[in-house]
């Protein structure tokens, strides 16, 4: 889950590369670097830390005035310095990389681009090479030395070996790729050829075709800043780019026909506007997203759901639904299970995508596997979908990114949430839009089976008003939540349709504030986790009542479990509706939300938990939009 960029053409490359890396920073920001080709030499500038650190390093290099001196080593340094500054200012061919560390800790030496020993070949890589140790040992036996801990350095030195044998750029790369086992998006430059060589397998890589210039990036949005003519490389393809030409080959060296797509210009520029952080902005965008989804789905409850007319199947044909997803998307899928089984009476299983391929995949043609993914590029989810597809299941995708890998895999059975660009790494509006999509899917499945859900559709239409009201209470939540900013552990509990929201609340707090937070089904707490409870472990429960016997039983048991926690001296908080009086004698802190029945409360109950995580993370001075160790799109398994 790194981001790579490249440029070759008639303009200075440096700013194009740096701006491209900034739009890819969501893919990882442990370190960043660029390699620039100038006057037959490769110049690499790279550093640990975000792109801003790389930019300031480049600015420092440009501003250092060369001090003339008669000492040879100083003379040599000033020549190197001059070459570097010339390359920064003049080079029109280069590659760049922003890293999320997989092999080797975040450090200057492990950052990309990586060079061969002679320093005349540079490589950037997104992915994981599984058999790199084996290749590294072979090269070391040939006397090759390594300075980093990365798989990428092994690849560039392996490539260099074939170049030293006189092979062409493409043939040398073919030799390397035929040996590699793993995922990659590579971009490589040679000092002796004004070209960029690409190769792709399982990690995304896109070429943008310009006039006498060509662009490369890990996603189409980044190249669409410059051109609307896009080539999406396919697995096991190699490309050779010059300023005015693109050649495509397969691993056997056969030429492959170019497929140029004309993609609408999307603005990859998201602005914070009046908000201090993208996270806060995206929390506030949720009412608009929810309203748009409901309006696109149906205008009156008597109308059938219209937003799934593109599906090439009916749910009446489906025997079992399996969700595959990660993180927040997995939590959304858990909500979907309750709703589909409750209203459409179809058995549903929910799988953490990375676990899905860890056991035999049993599927038939009447099984539906649904991948949920905001980015549409999550490698674990892609692998799970491919595994289900090869087992004969029907595939569907719920994603926030049109034309993403998961979207392409599942076409035409896709639903694109209209949450818009979600810049903050912690998912908020994408999560709640996934949950709403699953409400709509449950209704669609029921309608396919001839079940009438007019009352449910009526109730759903109240959501935009209620979510607006709960967001209006943000300031009321601030002081109560900050009381809990210095605890080191936190437990989130609920049952039924809100158990996944307890998981989501724990994930938000964990990933934003780095506090150890865990979500549990309320009933499960007494089977072990209760042992950790004392005055140092706050417990937050989500306790929402409802008109049905099922909802009321879930609610009453949630309250009694909360009392068990309080009996262990844990500070106790509850998310409860305005009219709920039961909670007043049980909890230390009552976080009120507008009245709503339990089955329709997941989205509403999520909002205060988003503010809890945001306020505490901001209070603790954490990097709210780019928490440490994370990335917005996890494109490695
Ligand atoms: C959400 O807050 C997390 N950042 C993360 O768990 C995310 O939901 C997960 O990586 C799945 O991403 P996807 O929806 O793009 O597949």
XYZ file of C-alpha atoms and ligand atoms in Angstrom:
653
model
C 0.000 0.000 0.000
C 2.534 2.524 -1.180
C 2.062 5.154 -3.844
C 4.220 5.457 -6.923
C 4.398 8.208 -9.560
C 6.406 8.859 -12.707
C 6.788 11.513 -15.378
C 8.562 11.705 -18.715
C 8.000 14.599 -21.099
C 8.754 18.206 -21.910
C 8.319 19.769 -18.466
C 10.429 19.766 -15.298
C 9.565 16.533 -13.471
C 10.153 17.507 -9.845
C 6.922 19.359 -9.045
C 4.803 16.924 -11.073
C 6.260 14.073 -9.032
C 5.862 15.832 -5.670
C 2.270 16.869 -6.366
C 1.495 13.348 -7.520
C 2.937 11.944 -4.309
C 0.817 14.342 -2.259
C -2.357 13.030 -3.869
C -1.168 9.487 -3.135
C -0.201 10.142 0.485
C -3.367 8.284 1.574
C -1.531 5.121 0.506
C 1.181 5.523 3.113
C 3.440 8.182 4.505
C 6.301 6.503 6.387
C 8.851 7.915 3.915
C 9.052 9.493 0.439
C 11.565 9.955 -2.345
C 12.156 10.805 -6.004
C 14.742 9.802 -8.614
C 15.522 12.268 -11.435
C 17.328 11.431 -14.683
C 19.570 14.243 -15.907
C 22.568 14.270 -18.250
C 22.925 10.479 -18.167
C 22.925 10.314 -14.382
C 20.325 9.323 -11.794
C 19.839 11.642 -8.807
C 17.930 10.330 -5.783
C 16.497 12.479 -2.975
C 14.582 10.620 -0.283
C 13.839 10.727 3.438
C 11.856 9.152 6.234
C 8.669 11.019 7.082
C 5.949 12.579 4.997
C 6.255 14.251 1.639
C 6.563 17.593 3.398
C 9.909 16.397 4.831
C 11.070 15.424 1.335
C 9.979 18.800 -0.022
C 11.907 20.713 2.642
C 14.980 18.529 1.961
C 14.760 19.456 -1.730
C 14.290 23.143 -0.939
C 17.332 23.070 1.347
C 19.395 21.488 -1.438
C 18.290 24.181 -3.864
C 19.074 26.979 -1.425
C 22.492 25.845 -0.286
C 24.967 28.146 -2.054
C 27.928 26.157 -3.252
C 31.034 27.219 -1.339
C 34.090 27.091 -3.558
C 37.115 25.582 -1.849
C 40.495 24.271 -2.878
C 40.067 21.100 -0.756
C 39.438 18.143 -3.191
C 36.683 16.528 -1.046
C 34.913 19.883 -0.741
C 35.375 20.448 -4.477
C 33.883 16.975 -5.131
C 30.921 17.661 -2.858
C 30.174 20.959 -4.521
C 30.207 19.222 -7.941
C 27.728 16.619 -6.639
C 25.676 19.414 -5.135
C 25.591 21.286 -8.415
C 24.588 18.168 -10.354
C 21.761 17.493 -7.890
C 20.447 21.047 -8.104
C 20.594 20.940 -11.911
C 18.647 17.676 -11.901
C 16.051 19.088 -9.494
C 15.557 22.136 -11.697
C 15.927 20.611 -15.156
C 15.205 16.879 -15.223
C 12.161 15.942 -17.300
C 12.144 12.255 -16.413
C 11.684 10.795 -12.982
C 9.889 8.455 -10.598
C 8.677 8.908 -7.035
C 7.375 6.909 -4.089
C 5.510 7.412 -0.821
C 5.885 4.400 1.493
C 3.874 2.335 3.948
C 6.534 0.049 5.421
C 6.163 -3.686 4.776
C 9.761 -5.041 4.710
C 12.109 -2.902 6.786
C 11.221 -0.202 9.276
C 10.542 3.392 8.178
C 13.995 4.946 7.668
C 15.985 6.989 5.138
C 17.870 3.910 3.956
C 14.725 1.798 3.495
C 12.876 4.552 1.657
C 12.393 4.380 -2.105
C 13.678 4.819 -4.811
C 16.289 2.075 -4.485
C 19.445 1.981 -6.651
C 21.570 -0.792 -8.096
C 25.195 -0.932 -6.940
C 26.448 1.208 -9.846
C 23.802 3.826 -9.090
C 22.596 4.015 -12.683
C 19.244 2.259 -12.219
C 16.473 3.394 -9.824
C 13.331 1.460 -8.883
C 10.148 2.225 -6.909
C 7.734 -0.516 -5.866
C 4.282 -0.964 -4.367
C 3.624 -4.512 -3.199
C 5.286 -7.463 -1.476
C 7.748 -9.913 -3.073
C 7.350 -13.194 -1.170
C 10.524 -14.926 -2.448
C 12.954 -12.014 -2.169
C 15.140 -13.647 0.498
C 15.935 -16.562 -1.854
C 16.948 -14.155 -4.632
C 18.899 -12.012 -2.170
C 20.943 -15.004 -1.054
C 21.784 -15.893 -4.661
C 22.922 -12.340 -5.372
C 24.978 -12.232 -2.172
C 26.710 -15.429 -3.293
C 27.632 -13.514 -6.469
C 29.148 -10.811 -4.265
C 26.306 -8.323 -4.403
C 25.999 -6.227 -1.237
C 22.823 -4.761 0.235
C 22.340 -1.650 2.346
C 18.594 -1.789 3.084
C 16.144 -4.360 4.523
C 13.748 -4.071 1.598
C 12.573 -6.501 -1.065
C 12.761 -3.643 -3.581
C 16.527 -3.277 -3.346
C 16.812 -6.991 -4.168
C 14.689 -6.508 -7.295
C 16.678 -3.552 -8.658
C 19.979 -5.411 -8.121
C 18.520 -8.550 -9.679
C 17.452 -6.467 -12.709
C 20.908 -4.894 -12.858
C 22.485 -8.334 -13.119
C 20.578 -9.002 -16.368
C 21.329 -5.549 -17.711
C 25.032 -6.248 -17.069
C 24.618 -9.350 -19.246
C 23.625 -7.028 -22.109
C 19.867 -7.677 -22.094
C 17.499 -4.893 -23.181
C 15.421 -3.035 -20.573
C 12.364 -5.125 -21.391
C 14.154 -8.483 -21.585
C 16.008 -7.804 -18.333
C 12.700 -6.977 -16.637
C 11.063 -10.076 -18.097
C 13.814 -12.247 -16.605
C 13.229 -10.652 -13.211
C 9.441 -10.863 -13.282
C 9.457 -14.494 -14.375
C 11.275 -15.252 -11.104
C 9.286 -13.067 -8.720
C 6.476 -14.423 -6.541
C 4.339 -11.659 -5.136
C 2.543 -8.408 -5.797
C 4.115 -5.418 -7.474
C 3.671 -2.163 -9.286
C 7.191 -1.214 -10.438
C 8.509 1.950 -12.083
C 12.176 1.947 -13.120
C 14.562 4.381 -14.814
C 17.972 3.647 -16.364
C 20.668 6.286 -16.684
C 21.421 5.071 -20.197
C 17.910 5.364 -21.653
C 15.429 8.228 -21.608
C 12.592 5.834 -20.748
C 10.503 4.636 -17.801
C 9.857 0.898 -17.532
C 6.768 -0.335 -15.698
C 5.475 -3.700 -14.558
C 2.334 -4.668 -12.643
C 0.939 -7.628 -10.777
C -1.944 -7.293 -8.244
C -0.973 -3.722 -7.224
C -2.613 -0.866 -9.160
C -0.679 1.097 -11.819
C -2.089 3.642 -14.262
C -0.535 5.476 -17.248
C -1.775 8.927 -18.304
C -1.188 9.794 -21.953
C -0.320 13.465 -22.579
C 0.998 15.490 -25.532
C 4.722 14.721 -25.685
C 4.548 13.667 -22.065
C 3.378 10.633 -20.140
C 2.383 10.213 -16.495
C 2.292 7.253 -14.104
C 0.501 6.830 -10.782
C -0.950 4.217 -8.432
C -4.451 5.555 -9.036
C -6.285 7.174 -11.932
C -7.291 10.278 -9.942
C -3.642 11.372 -9.806
C -3.016 11.122 -13.563
C -6.412 12.699 -14.259
C -4.961 15.927 -12.884
C -3.025 16.066 -16.186
C -4.924 14.102 -18.829
C -8.151 12.197 -19.448
C -6.481 9.498 -21.559
C -5.688 6.622 -19.226
C -4.290 3.106 -19.605
C -4.855 0.814 -16.626
C -2.075 -1.783 -16.703
C -3.241 -5.379 -16.315
C -1.516 -8.062 -14.224
C 1.785 -9.386 -15.684
C 2.112 -6.561 -18.213
C 5.292 -4.558 -18.834
C 5.266 -1.043 -20.284
C 7.986 1.119 -21.815
C 7.320 4.873 -21.767
C 9.149 7.630 -23.607
C 7.919 11.216 -23.876
C 5.800 10.497 -26.936
C 5.337 6.749 -26.982
C 3.963 3.899 -24.855
C 4.706 0.260 -25.639
C 3.030 -2.657 -23.839
C 4.326 -6.237 -23.565
C 3.314 -9.475 -21.889
C 5.794 -11.560 -19.877
C 6.750 -13.462 -23.020
C 7.797 -10.239 -24.684
C 4.828 -10.162 -27.083
C 3.491 -6.703 -27.898
C 0.084 -6.006 -26.343
C -2.476 -3.628 -27.878
C -2.945 -0.393 -25.919
C -6.450 0.122 -24.434
C -6.775 3.865 -23.832
C -9.784 4.869 -21.676
C -11.159 8.401 -21.704
C -12.063 8.969 -18.050
C -14.016 11.969 -16.773
C -11.870 14.413 -14.889
C -12.386 13.893 -11.175
C -11.242 16.484 -8.769
C -8.767 14.742 -6.532
C -8.424 17.956 -4.640
C -10.474 17.828 -1.473
C -10.411 20.936 0.626
C -10.861 21.148 4.388
C -12.926 24.299 4.024
C -13.764 25.773 7.458
C -12.853 22.552 9.256
C -9.651 22.004 11.203
C -9.309 18.442 9.898
C -10.633 16.412 6.980
C -12.040 13.970 9.557
C -14.276 16.664 11.056
C -15.378 17.788 7.606
C -16.218 14.251 6.554
C -18.198 13.621 9.748
C -20.284 16.701 8.909
C -20.842 15.555 5.337
C -22.764 12.474 6.451
C -26.292 13.960 6.452
C -25.867 15.035 2.832
C -24.552 11.622 1.807
C -27.373 9.776 3.589
C -30.004 12.076 2.037
C -28.600 11.606 -1.464
C -28.557 7.822 -1.115
C -32.156 7.688 0.049
C -33.330 10.017 -2.711
C -31.498 7.881 -5.307
C -33.073 4.734 -3.816
C -36.762 5.723 -3.702
C -38.831 8.867 -3.348
C -41.907 7.291 -1.726
C -42.081 4.127 0.376
C -44.603 2.513 -1.966
C -42.024 2.565 -4.797
C -39.678 -0.434 -5.157
C -36.010 0.201 -4.425
C -34.448 1.539 -7.662
C -30.719 1.754 -6.899
C -29.988 -1.906 -7.629
C -31.604 -2.175 -11.068
C -28.163 -2.959 -12.533
C -27.933 -6.342 -10.751
C -28.045 -9.332 -13.099
C -29.758 -11.552 -10.523
C -32.749 -11.614 -8.145
C -32.282 -12.253 -4.438
C -35.043 -14.833 -4.713
C -32.402 -16.974 -6.502
C -29.862 -16.617 -3.680
C -29.500 -19.342 -1.018
C -26.734 -17.701 1.038
C -24.937 -14.360 1.170
C -21.311 -14.077 2.285
C -19.753 -10.712 3.000
C -15.994 -10.178 2.699
C -14.509 -6.941 4.026
C -11.893 -5.405 6.316
C -11.923 -2.908 9.173
C -14.850 -0.537 9.189
C -16.265 -2.172 6.058
C -16.351 -5.462 8.014
C -18.323 -3.738 10.759
C -20.792 -2.436 8.174
C -21.158 -5.991 6.849
C -22.032 -7.217 10.356
C -24.896 -4.696 10.449
C -25.934 -5.946 7.010
C -26.160 -9.511 8.325
C -28.719 -8.546 10.972
C -30.830 -6.549 8.533
C -30.856 -9.079 5.674
C -31.615 -12.038 7.930
C -34.255 -10.002 9.794
C -36.090 -8.551 6.784
C -35.183 -10.748 3.787
C -34.812 -14.096 5.610
C -31.657 -15.031 3.669
C -28.815 -16.686 5.656
C -25.783 -14.399 5.822
C -22.204 -15.040 6.913
C -19.670 -12.275 7.428
C -15.966 -12.895 6.822
C -12.913 -10.836 7.603
C -11.523 -10.800 4.077
C -7.969 -11.817 5.060
C -9.382 -14.892 6.848
C -11.690 -15.852 4.001
C -8.895 -17.423 1.982
C -7.479 -19.204 5.067
C -9.957 -22.050 4.773
C -11.592 -23.932 1.876
C -14.081 -21.722 0.050
C -17.334 -23.648 -0.343
C -19.626 -21.886 -2.776
C -22.184 -22.737 -5.419
C -23.791 -20.655 -8.150
C -26.677 -19.646 -5.837
C -24.292 -18.173 -3.294
C -23.679 -14.453 -3.451
C -20.376 -13.048 -2.197
C -20.438 -9.315 -1.557
C -17.194 -7.375 -1.186
C -17.462 -4.105 0.723
C -14.589 -1.662 0.292
C -14.368 2.132 0.426
C -11.225 2.244 -1.695
C -12.101 -0.729 -3.869
C -8.373 -1.550 -3.830
C -7.965 -3.492 -0.559
C -5.820 -6.491 -1.449
C -7.378 -8.781 1.194
C -10.860 -8.083 -0.115
C -9.794 -8.452 -3.759
C -8.173 -11.818 -2.981
C -11.306 -13.009 -1.176
C -13.564 -11.989 -4.053
C -11.321 -13.722 -6.611
C -11.290 -16.856 -4.456
C -15.097 -16.876 -4.245
C -15.376 -16.227 -7.975
C -13.168 -19.247 -8.778
C -15.333 -21.336 -6.432
C -18.346 -20.498 -8.582
C -20.105 -17.881 -6.450
C -21.876 -14.837 -7.836
C -20.019 -11.629 -6.952
C -21.237 -8.156 -5.967
C -19.333 -5.071 -4.787
C -20.300 -2.151 -2.579
C -17.572 0.466 -2.955
C -16.967 4.197 -2.816
C -14.760 4.184 -5.919
C -16.157 3.777 -9.420
C -13.701 1.903 -11.682
C -11.743 0.523 -8.709
C -10.365 -3.020 -8.876
C -13.261 -4.416 -6.821
C -15.767 -2.500 -8.961
C -14.227 -3.966 -12.128
C -14.216 -7.487 -10.662
C -17.925 -7.402 -9.788
C -19.402 -5.475 -12.757
C -22.386 -5.217 -13.393
C -23.280 -6.217 -9.794
C -21.993 -3.059 -8.160
C -23.275 -0.335 -5.883
C -21.180 2.835 -5.628
C -21.760 4.831 -2.443
C -21.890 8.590 -3.163
C -19.784 9.517 -0.124
C -17.251 11.311 -2.308
C -13.511 11.483 -1.641
C -12.737 10.443 1.925
C -9.322 11.949 2.649
C -9.007 11.153 6.341
C -7.565 7.694 6.894
C -10.186 6.885 9.525
C -13.402 6.089 7.735
C -16.546 8.005 8.733
C -18.895 9.018 5.890
C -17.822 5.993 3.848
C -18.703 3.715 6.771
C -22.140 5.174 7.419
C -22.874 5.159 3.678
C -21.912 1.459 3.570
C -24.322 0.795 6.447
C -27.141 2.640 4.681
C -26.368 0.748 1.462
C -26.960 -2.454 3.434
C -30.318 -1.191 4.696
C -31.256 -0.606 1.059
C -29.870 -3.990 0.023
C -31.883 -5.766 2.735
C -35.035 -4.020 1.474
C -34.180 -4.897 -2.133
C -33.632 -8.548 -1.178
C -36.961 -8.631 0.660
C -38.779 -7.039 -2.267
C -37.228 -9.576 -4.676
C -38.768 -12.223 -2.429
C -42.188 -10.529 -2.518
C -41.977 -9.213 1.064
C -43.526 -5.786 1.629
C -41.388 -3.379 3.708
C -43.273 -0.112 3.286
C -43.137 0.684 7.041
C -39.389 0.103 7.119
C -38.868 2.366 4.114
C -40.966 5.026 5.793
C -38.823 4.803 8.946
C -35.612 4.925 6.906
C -36.666 8.206 5.346
C -36.445 9.853 8.776
C -32.700 9.196 8.992
C -31.402 12.397 7.312
C -33.261 14.570 9.833
C -32.068 12.533 12.815
C -28.439 12.393 11.651
C -28.524 16.173 11.189
C -29.836 16.556 14.750
C -27.186 14.306 16.268
C -24.388 16.130 14.463
C -25.784 19.406 15.785
C -24.972 18.066 19.280
C -21.228 17.808 18.568
C -20.356 20.628 20.961
C -22.417 19.014 23.747
C -20.272 15.902 23.485
C -16.943 17.703 23.715
C -16.543 18.259 27.470
C -17.963 14.882 28.600
C -15.716 13.018 26.172
C -12.519 14.826 27.146
C -12.915 13.481 30.689
C -11.849 10.126 29.237
C -8.864 11.317 27.209
C -6.209 9.966 29.553
C -7.385 6.411 30.045
C -5.194 3.748 28.494
C -7.908 1.143 27.939
C -11.518 1.340 26.810
C -14.293 -1.238 26.336
C -17.219 -0.744 23.959
C -20.272 -2.982 24.423
C -23.584 -3.585 22.724
C -25.783 -6.352 21.353
C -27.664 -7.151 18.192
C -27.582 -4.601 15.388
C -25.408 -2.253 17.491
C -22.730 -4.780 18.391
C -20.914 -3.880 15.123
C -21.167 -0.228 16.165
C -19.379 -1.054 19.413
C -16.622 -2.579 17.263
C -16.559 0.501 15.037
C -16.395 2.848 18.036
C -13.451 0.896 19.419
C -11.670 0.956 16.054
C -12.132 4.718 15.687
C -10.755 5.413 19.168
C -7.865 2.988 18.664
C -6.767 4.210 15.237
C -7.139 7.916 16.008
C -5.878 8.226 19.606
C -3.746 5.038 19.893
C -5.660 4.136 23.109
C -6.198 0.389 23.459
C -9.936 0.003 22.817
C -11.907 -3.182 22.257
C -15.487 -3.828 21.184
C -17.404 -6.831 22.514
C -20.913 -8.215 22.435
C -22.292 -7.135 25.840
C -23.169 -10.685 26.764
C -19.642 -11.876 26.015
C -17.969 -9.528 28.496
C -18.632 -11.823 31.477
C -16.858 -14.705 29.688
C -13.383 -13.280 30.284
C -12.984 -9.593 29.370
C -14.680 -8.596 32.647
C -11.407 -9.569 34.329
C -9.706 -6.434 33.000
C -12.326 -4.107 34.473
C -11.558 -1.715 37.280
C -11.641 2.058 37.828
C -9.037 2.474 35.056
C -11.095 0.923 32.274
C -14.104 2.937 31.099
C -16.932 0.923 29.516
C -19.189 2.540 26.915
C -22.485 0.783 26.112
C -24.902 1.452 23.262
C -28.382 0.867 24.705
C -31.283 1.674 22.371
C -34.777 0.281 22.924
C -37.352 -0.590 20.273
C -40.982 -1.525 19.784
C -40.469 -5.223 18.998
C -39.935 -7.902 21.629
C -36.561 -8.728 20.036
C -35.376 -5.120 20.328
C -36.621 -4.794 23.908
C -34.919 -8.011 25.037
C -31.644 -6.904 23.463
C -31.968 -3.523 25.179
C -32.726 -4.911 28.662
C -29.842 -7.376 28.513
C -27.479 -4.632 27.356
C -28.409 -2.602 30.430
C -27.845 -5.517 32.786
C -24.438 -6.222 31.257
C -23.547 -2.554 31.720
C -24.454 -2.866 35.403
C -22.119 -5.869 35.716
C -19.319 -3.671 34.354
C -20.188 -0.812 36.720
C -20.106 -3.225 39.645
C -16.371 -3.603 38.857
C -15.908 0.132 39.394
C -15.440 0.878 35.688
C -16.415 4.414 34.690
C -19.579 3.809 32.648
C -20.872 5.699 29.631
C -23.943 5.039 27.519
C -25.266 6.132 24.131
C -29.027 6.457 24.802
C -32.077 8.182 23.304
C -33.468 11.426 24.677
C -36.582 9.798 26.143
C -34.739 6.954 27.848
C -35.076 7.325 31.623
C -33.822 3.815 32.584
C -30.187 4.828 32.080
C -30.188 7.639 34.623
C -29.343 5.442 37.625
C -26.880 3.153 35.902
C -24.290 5.293 34.079
C -21.781 7.977 35.006
C -22.063 9.615 31.592
C -25.167 9.652 29.363
C -24.555 10.622 25.738
C -27.950 11.517 24.321
C -29.030 10.942 20.735
C -32.425 11.848 19.230
C -35.140 9.249 19.674
C -34.866 6.406 17.182
C -35.758 2.711 17.353
C -33.022 0.142 17.760
C -33.131 -1.362 14.256
C -32.614 2.115 12.727
C -30.065 3.351 15.269
C -26.657 2.036 14.013
C -25.873 5.049 11.829
C -27.090 7.486 14.489
C -25.240 5.763 17.356
C -22.023 5.873 15.279
C -21.902 9.669 15.170
C -21.109 10.348 18.870
C -18.470 7.609 18.717
C -16.811 9.395 15.791
C -16.752 12.594 17.862
C -15.422 10.695 20.898
C -12.446 9.451 18.895
C -11.926 12.812 17.173
C -12.047 14.961 20.318
C -9.728 12.694 22.301
C -7.235 12.316 19.420
C -7.184 16.076 18.831
C -6.812 16.725 22.586
C -3.863 14.322 22.709
C -2.248 16.072 19.751
C -2.403 13.066 17.448
C -2.216 13.312 13.657
C -5.965 13.132 13.160
C -6.088 12.738 9.374
C -3.006 10.533 9.003
C -2.551 8.426 12.138
C 0.784 6.689 12.555
C 1.357 3.285 10.887
C -1.875 3.507 8.874
C -2.777 4.127 5.244
C -6.086 4.849 3.620
C -5.904 2.008 1.161
C -4.239 -1.287 2.141
C -3.150 -2.783 -1.178
C -0.972 -5.558 0.259
C -2.186 -8.818 1.826
C -11.306 2.500 8.831
O -11.398 3.591 9.778
C -9.929 1.998 8.723
N -9.055 3.036 8.322
C -9.770 0.706 7.962
O -10.168 -0.290 8.862
C -10.574 0.493 6.653
O -11.949 0.435 6.924
C -10.145 -0.864 6.046
O -8.770 -0.790 5.746
C -10.930 -1.245 4.796
O -10.651 -0.321 3.772
P -11.585 -0.372 2.450
O -12.982 -0.053 2.898
O -11.006 0.675 1.541
O -11.484 -1.764 1.899
